[in-house]
Short mmCIF file of N, CA, C and O in Angstrom, two decimals:
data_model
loop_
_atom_site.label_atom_id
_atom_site.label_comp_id
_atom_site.label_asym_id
_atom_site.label_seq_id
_atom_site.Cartn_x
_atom_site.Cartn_y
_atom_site.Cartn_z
N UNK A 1 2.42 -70.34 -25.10
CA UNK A 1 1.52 -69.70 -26.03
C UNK A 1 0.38 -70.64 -26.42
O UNK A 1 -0.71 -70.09 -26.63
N UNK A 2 0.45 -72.15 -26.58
CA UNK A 2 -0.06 -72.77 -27.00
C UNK A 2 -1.57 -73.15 -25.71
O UNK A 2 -2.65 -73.60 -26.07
N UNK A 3 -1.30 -72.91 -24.68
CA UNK A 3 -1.98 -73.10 -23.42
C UNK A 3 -2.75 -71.89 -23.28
O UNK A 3 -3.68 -71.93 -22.47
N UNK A 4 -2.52 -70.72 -23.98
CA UNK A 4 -3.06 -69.17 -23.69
C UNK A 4 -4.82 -69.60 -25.00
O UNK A 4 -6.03 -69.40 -24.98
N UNK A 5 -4.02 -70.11 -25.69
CA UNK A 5 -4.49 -70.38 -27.02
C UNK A 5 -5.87 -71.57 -26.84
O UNK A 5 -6.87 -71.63 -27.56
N UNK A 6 -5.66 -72.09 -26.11
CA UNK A 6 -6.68 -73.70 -25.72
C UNK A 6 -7.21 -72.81 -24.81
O UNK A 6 -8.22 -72.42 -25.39
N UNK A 7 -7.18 -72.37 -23.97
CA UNK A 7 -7.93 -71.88 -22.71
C UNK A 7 -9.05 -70.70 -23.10
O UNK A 7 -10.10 -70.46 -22.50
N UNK A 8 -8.42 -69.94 -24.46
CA UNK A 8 -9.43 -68.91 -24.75
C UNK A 8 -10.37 -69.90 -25.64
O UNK A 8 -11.60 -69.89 -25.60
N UNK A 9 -9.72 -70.59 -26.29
CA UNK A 9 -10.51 -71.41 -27.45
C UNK A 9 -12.24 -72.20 -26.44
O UNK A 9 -13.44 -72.36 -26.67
N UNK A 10 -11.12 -72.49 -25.20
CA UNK A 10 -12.49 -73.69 -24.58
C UNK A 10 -13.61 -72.24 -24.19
O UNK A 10 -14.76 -72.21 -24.63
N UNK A 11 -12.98 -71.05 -23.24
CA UNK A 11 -13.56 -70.02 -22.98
C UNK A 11 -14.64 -69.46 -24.26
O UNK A 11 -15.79 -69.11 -23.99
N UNK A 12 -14.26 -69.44 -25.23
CA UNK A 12 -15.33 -68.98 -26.21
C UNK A 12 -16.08 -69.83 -26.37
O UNK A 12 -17.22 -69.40 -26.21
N UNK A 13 -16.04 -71.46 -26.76
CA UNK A 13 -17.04 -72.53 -27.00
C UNK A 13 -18.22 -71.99 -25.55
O UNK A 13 -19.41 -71.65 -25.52
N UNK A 14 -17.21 -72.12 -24.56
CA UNK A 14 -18.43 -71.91 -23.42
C UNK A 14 -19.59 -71.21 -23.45
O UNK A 14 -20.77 -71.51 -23.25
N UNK A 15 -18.81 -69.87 -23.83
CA UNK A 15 -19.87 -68.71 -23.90
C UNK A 15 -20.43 -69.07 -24.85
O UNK A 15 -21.56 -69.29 -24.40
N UNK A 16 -20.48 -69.41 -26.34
CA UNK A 16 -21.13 -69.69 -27.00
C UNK A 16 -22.22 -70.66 -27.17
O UNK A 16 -23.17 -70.61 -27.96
N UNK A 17 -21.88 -71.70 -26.15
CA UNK A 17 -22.92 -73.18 -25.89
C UNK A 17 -23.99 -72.23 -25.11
O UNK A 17 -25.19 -72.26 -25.37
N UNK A 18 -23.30 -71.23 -23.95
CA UNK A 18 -24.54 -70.96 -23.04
C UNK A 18 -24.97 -69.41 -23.62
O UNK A 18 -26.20 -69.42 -23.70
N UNK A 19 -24.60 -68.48 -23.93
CA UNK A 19 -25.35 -67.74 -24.78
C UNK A 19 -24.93 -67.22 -26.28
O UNK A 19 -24.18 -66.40 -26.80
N UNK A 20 -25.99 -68.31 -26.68
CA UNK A 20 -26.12 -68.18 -28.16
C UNK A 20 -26.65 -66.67 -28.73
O UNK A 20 -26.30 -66.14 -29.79
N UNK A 21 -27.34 -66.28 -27.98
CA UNK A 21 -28.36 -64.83 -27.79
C UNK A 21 -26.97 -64.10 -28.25
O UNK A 21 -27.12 -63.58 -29.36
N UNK A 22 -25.63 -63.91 -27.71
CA UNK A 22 -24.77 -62.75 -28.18
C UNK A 22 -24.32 -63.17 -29.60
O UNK A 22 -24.34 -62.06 -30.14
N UNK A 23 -24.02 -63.84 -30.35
CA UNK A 23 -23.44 -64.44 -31.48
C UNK A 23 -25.19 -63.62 -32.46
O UNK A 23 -25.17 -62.87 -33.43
N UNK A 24 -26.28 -64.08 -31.80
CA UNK A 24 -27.24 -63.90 -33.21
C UNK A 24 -27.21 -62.45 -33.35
O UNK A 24 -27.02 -61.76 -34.36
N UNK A 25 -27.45 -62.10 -32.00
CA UNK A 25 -27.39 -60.21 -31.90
C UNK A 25 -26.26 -59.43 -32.63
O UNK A 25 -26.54 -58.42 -33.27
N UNK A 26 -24.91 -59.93 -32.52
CA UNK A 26 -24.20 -59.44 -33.68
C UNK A 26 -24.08 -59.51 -34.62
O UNK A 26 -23.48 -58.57 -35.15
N UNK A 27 -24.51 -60.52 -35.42
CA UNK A 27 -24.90 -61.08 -36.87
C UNK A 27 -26.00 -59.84 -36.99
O UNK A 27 -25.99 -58.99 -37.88
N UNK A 28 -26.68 -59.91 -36.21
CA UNK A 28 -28.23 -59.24 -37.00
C UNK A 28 -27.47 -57.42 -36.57
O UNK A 28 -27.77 -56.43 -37.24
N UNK A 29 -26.78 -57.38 -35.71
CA UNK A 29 -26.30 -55.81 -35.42
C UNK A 29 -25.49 -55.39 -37.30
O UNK A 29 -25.77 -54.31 -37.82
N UNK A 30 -24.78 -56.17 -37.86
CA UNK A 30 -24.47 -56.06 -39.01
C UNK A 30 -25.20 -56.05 -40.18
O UNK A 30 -24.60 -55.67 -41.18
N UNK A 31 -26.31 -56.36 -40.29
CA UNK A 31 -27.51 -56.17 -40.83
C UNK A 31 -27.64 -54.87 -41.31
O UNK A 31 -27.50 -54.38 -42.44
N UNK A 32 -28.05 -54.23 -39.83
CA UNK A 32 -29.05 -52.60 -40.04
C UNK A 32 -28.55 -51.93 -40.31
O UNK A 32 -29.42 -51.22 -40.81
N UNK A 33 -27.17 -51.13 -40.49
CA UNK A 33 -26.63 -50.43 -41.74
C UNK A 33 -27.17 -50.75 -43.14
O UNK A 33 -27.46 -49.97 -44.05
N UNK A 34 -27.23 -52.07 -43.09
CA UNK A 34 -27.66 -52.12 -44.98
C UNK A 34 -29.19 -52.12 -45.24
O UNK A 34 -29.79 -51.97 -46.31
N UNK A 35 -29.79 -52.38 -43.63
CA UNK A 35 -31.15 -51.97 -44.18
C UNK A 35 -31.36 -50.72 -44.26
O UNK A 35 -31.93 -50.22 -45.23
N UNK A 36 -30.84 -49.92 -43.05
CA UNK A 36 -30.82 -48.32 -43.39
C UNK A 36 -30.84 -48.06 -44.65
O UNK A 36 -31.81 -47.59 -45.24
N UNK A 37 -29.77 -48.35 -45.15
CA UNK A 37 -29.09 -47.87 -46.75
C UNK A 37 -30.44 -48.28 -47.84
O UNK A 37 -30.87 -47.49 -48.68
N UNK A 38 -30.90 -49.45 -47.66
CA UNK A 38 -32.16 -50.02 -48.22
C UNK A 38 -33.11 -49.24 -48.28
O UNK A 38 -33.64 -48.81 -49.31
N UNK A 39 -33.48 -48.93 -46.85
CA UNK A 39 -35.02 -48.09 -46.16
C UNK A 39 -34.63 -46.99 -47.37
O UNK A 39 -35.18 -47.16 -48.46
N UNK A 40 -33.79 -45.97 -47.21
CA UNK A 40 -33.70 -44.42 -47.82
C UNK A 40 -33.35 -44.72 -48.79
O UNK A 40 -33.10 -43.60 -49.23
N UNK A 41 -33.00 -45.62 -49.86
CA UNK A 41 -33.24 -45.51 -51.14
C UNK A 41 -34.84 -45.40 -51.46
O UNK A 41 -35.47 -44.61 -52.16
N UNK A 42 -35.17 -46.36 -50.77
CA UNK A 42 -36.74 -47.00 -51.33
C UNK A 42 -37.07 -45.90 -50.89
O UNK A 42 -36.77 -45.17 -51.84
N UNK A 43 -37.60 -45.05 -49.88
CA UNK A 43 -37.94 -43.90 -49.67
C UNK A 43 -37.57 -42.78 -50.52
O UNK A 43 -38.39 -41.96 -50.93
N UNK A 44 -36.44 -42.77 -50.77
CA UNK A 44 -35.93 -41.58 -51.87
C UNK A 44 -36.44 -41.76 -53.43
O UNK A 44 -36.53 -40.98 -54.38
N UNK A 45 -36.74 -43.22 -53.25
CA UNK A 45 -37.10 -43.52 -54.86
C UNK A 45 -38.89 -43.22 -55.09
O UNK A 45 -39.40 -42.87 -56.15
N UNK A 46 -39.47 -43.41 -54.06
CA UNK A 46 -40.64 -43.53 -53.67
C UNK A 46 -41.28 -41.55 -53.29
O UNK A 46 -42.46 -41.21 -53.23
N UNK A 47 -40.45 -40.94 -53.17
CA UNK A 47 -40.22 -39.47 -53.41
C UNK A 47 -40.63 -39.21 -54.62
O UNK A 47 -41.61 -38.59 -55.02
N UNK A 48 -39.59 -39.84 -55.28
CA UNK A 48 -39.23 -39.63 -56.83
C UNK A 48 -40.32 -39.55 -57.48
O UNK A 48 -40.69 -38.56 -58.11
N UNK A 49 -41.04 -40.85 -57.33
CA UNK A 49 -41.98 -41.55 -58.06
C UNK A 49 -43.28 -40.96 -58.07
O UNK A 49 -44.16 -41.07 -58.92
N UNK A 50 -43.27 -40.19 -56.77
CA UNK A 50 -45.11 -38.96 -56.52
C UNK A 50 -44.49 -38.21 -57.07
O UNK A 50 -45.34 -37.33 -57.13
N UNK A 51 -43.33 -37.65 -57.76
CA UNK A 51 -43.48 -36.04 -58.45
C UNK A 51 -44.00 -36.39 -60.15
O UNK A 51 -44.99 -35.97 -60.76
N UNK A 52 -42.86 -37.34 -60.60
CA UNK A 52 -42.65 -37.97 -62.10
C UNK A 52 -42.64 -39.46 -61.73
O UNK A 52 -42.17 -39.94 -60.70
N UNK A 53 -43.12 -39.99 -62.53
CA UNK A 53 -42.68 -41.67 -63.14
C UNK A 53 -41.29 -41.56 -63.76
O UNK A 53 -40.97 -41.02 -64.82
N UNK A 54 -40.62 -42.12 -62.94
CA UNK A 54 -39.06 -42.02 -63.90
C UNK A 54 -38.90 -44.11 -64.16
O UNK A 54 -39.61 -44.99 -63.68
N UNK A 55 -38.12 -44.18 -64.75
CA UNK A 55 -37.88 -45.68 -65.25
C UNK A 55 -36.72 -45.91 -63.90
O UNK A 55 -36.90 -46.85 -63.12
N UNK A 56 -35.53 -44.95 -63.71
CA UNK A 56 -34.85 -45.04 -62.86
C UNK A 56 -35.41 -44.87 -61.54
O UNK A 56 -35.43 -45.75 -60.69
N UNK A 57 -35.81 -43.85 -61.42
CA UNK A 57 -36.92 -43.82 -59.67
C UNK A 57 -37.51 -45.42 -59.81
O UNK A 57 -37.08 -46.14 -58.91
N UNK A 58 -38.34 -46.05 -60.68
CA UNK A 58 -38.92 -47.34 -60.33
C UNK A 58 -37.53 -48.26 -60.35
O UNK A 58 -37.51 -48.98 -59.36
N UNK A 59 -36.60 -48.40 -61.03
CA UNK A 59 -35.60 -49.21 -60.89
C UNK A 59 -34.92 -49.38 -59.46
O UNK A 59 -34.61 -50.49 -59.03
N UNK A 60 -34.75 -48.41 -58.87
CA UNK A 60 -33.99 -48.13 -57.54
C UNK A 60 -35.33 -48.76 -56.12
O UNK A 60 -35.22 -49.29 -55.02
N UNK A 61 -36.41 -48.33 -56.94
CA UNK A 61 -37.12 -48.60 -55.84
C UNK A 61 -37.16 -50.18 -56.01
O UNK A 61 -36.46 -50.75 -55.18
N UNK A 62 -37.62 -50.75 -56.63
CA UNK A 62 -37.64 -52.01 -56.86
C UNK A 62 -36.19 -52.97 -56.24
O UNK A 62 -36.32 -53.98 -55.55
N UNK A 63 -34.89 -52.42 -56.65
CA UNK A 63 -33.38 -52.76 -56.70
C UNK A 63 -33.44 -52.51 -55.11
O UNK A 63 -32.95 -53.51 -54.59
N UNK A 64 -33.86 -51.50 -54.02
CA UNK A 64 -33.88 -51.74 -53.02
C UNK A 64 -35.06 -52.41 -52.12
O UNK A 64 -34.96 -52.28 -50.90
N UNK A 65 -35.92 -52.96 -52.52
CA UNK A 65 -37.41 -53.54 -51.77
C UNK A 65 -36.88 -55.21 -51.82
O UNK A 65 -36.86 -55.91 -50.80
N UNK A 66 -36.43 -55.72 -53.22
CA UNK A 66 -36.17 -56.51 -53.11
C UNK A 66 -35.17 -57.73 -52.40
O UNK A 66 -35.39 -58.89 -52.05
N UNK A 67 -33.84 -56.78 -52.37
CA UNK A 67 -32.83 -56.81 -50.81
C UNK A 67 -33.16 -57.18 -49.28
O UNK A 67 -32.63 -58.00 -48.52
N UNK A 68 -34.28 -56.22 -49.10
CA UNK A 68 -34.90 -56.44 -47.36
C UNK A 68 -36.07 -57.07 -47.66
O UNK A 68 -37.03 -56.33 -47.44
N UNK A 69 -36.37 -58.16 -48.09
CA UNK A 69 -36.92 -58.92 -47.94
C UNK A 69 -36.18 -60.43 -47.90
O UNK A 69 -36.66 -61.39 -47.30
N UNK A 70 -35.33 -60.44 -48.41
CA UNK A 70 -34.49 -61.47 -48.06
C UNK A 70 -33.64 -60.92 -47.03
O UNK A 70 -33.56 -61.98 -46.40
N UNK A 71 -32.94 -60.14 -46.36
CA UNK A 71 -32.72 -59.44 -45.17
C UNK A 71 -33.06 -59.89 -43.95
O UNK A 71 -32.73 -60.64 -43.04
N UNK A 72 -34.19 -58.84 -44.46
CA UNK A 72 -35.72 -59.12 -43.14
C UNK A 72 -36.97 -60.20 -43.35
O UNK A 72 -38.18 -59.97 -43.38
N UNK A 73 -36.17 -61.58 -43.51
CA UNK A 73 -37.73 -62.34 -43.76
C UNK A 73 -38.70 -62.68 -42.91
O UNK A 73 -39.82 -63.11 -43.20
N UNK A 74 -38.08 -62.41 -41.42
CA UNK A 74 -38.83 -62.65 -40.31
C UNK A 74 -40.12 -61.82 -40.17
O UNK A 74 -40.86 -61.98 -39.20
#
């Protein structure tokens, strides 16, 4: 068991020394659900905000703009 265990261990370092590209792509694949969730608030709040000025419509919009920018700083 202990030999199954070293051999996958060296097998992952490998892949990981030579493509780094799959490790960032899944990090950032976990991301875009929460920007989704981000995008359609701010959009829904931003709805809100052309009919009435609500204190809450600006709260939400603000509570989600501020999120994807530390998110998405690139």
């Amino acid at each position: 068991m202990q030999d199954f265990q070293r051999a996958v261990a060296r097998r992952a370092a490998l892949l990981t020394a030579f493509f780094p590209s799959m490790i960032i792509w899944s990090s950032m694949a976990l991301k875009d659900p929460v920007m989704i969730a981000l995008i359609l608030i701010a959009m829904r709040a931003t709805l809100d905000l052309r009919r009435v000025i609500k204190v809450r419509a600006l709260l939400a919009l603000v509570a989600s703009i501020v999120p994807v920018a530390g998110i998405r700083f690139y």
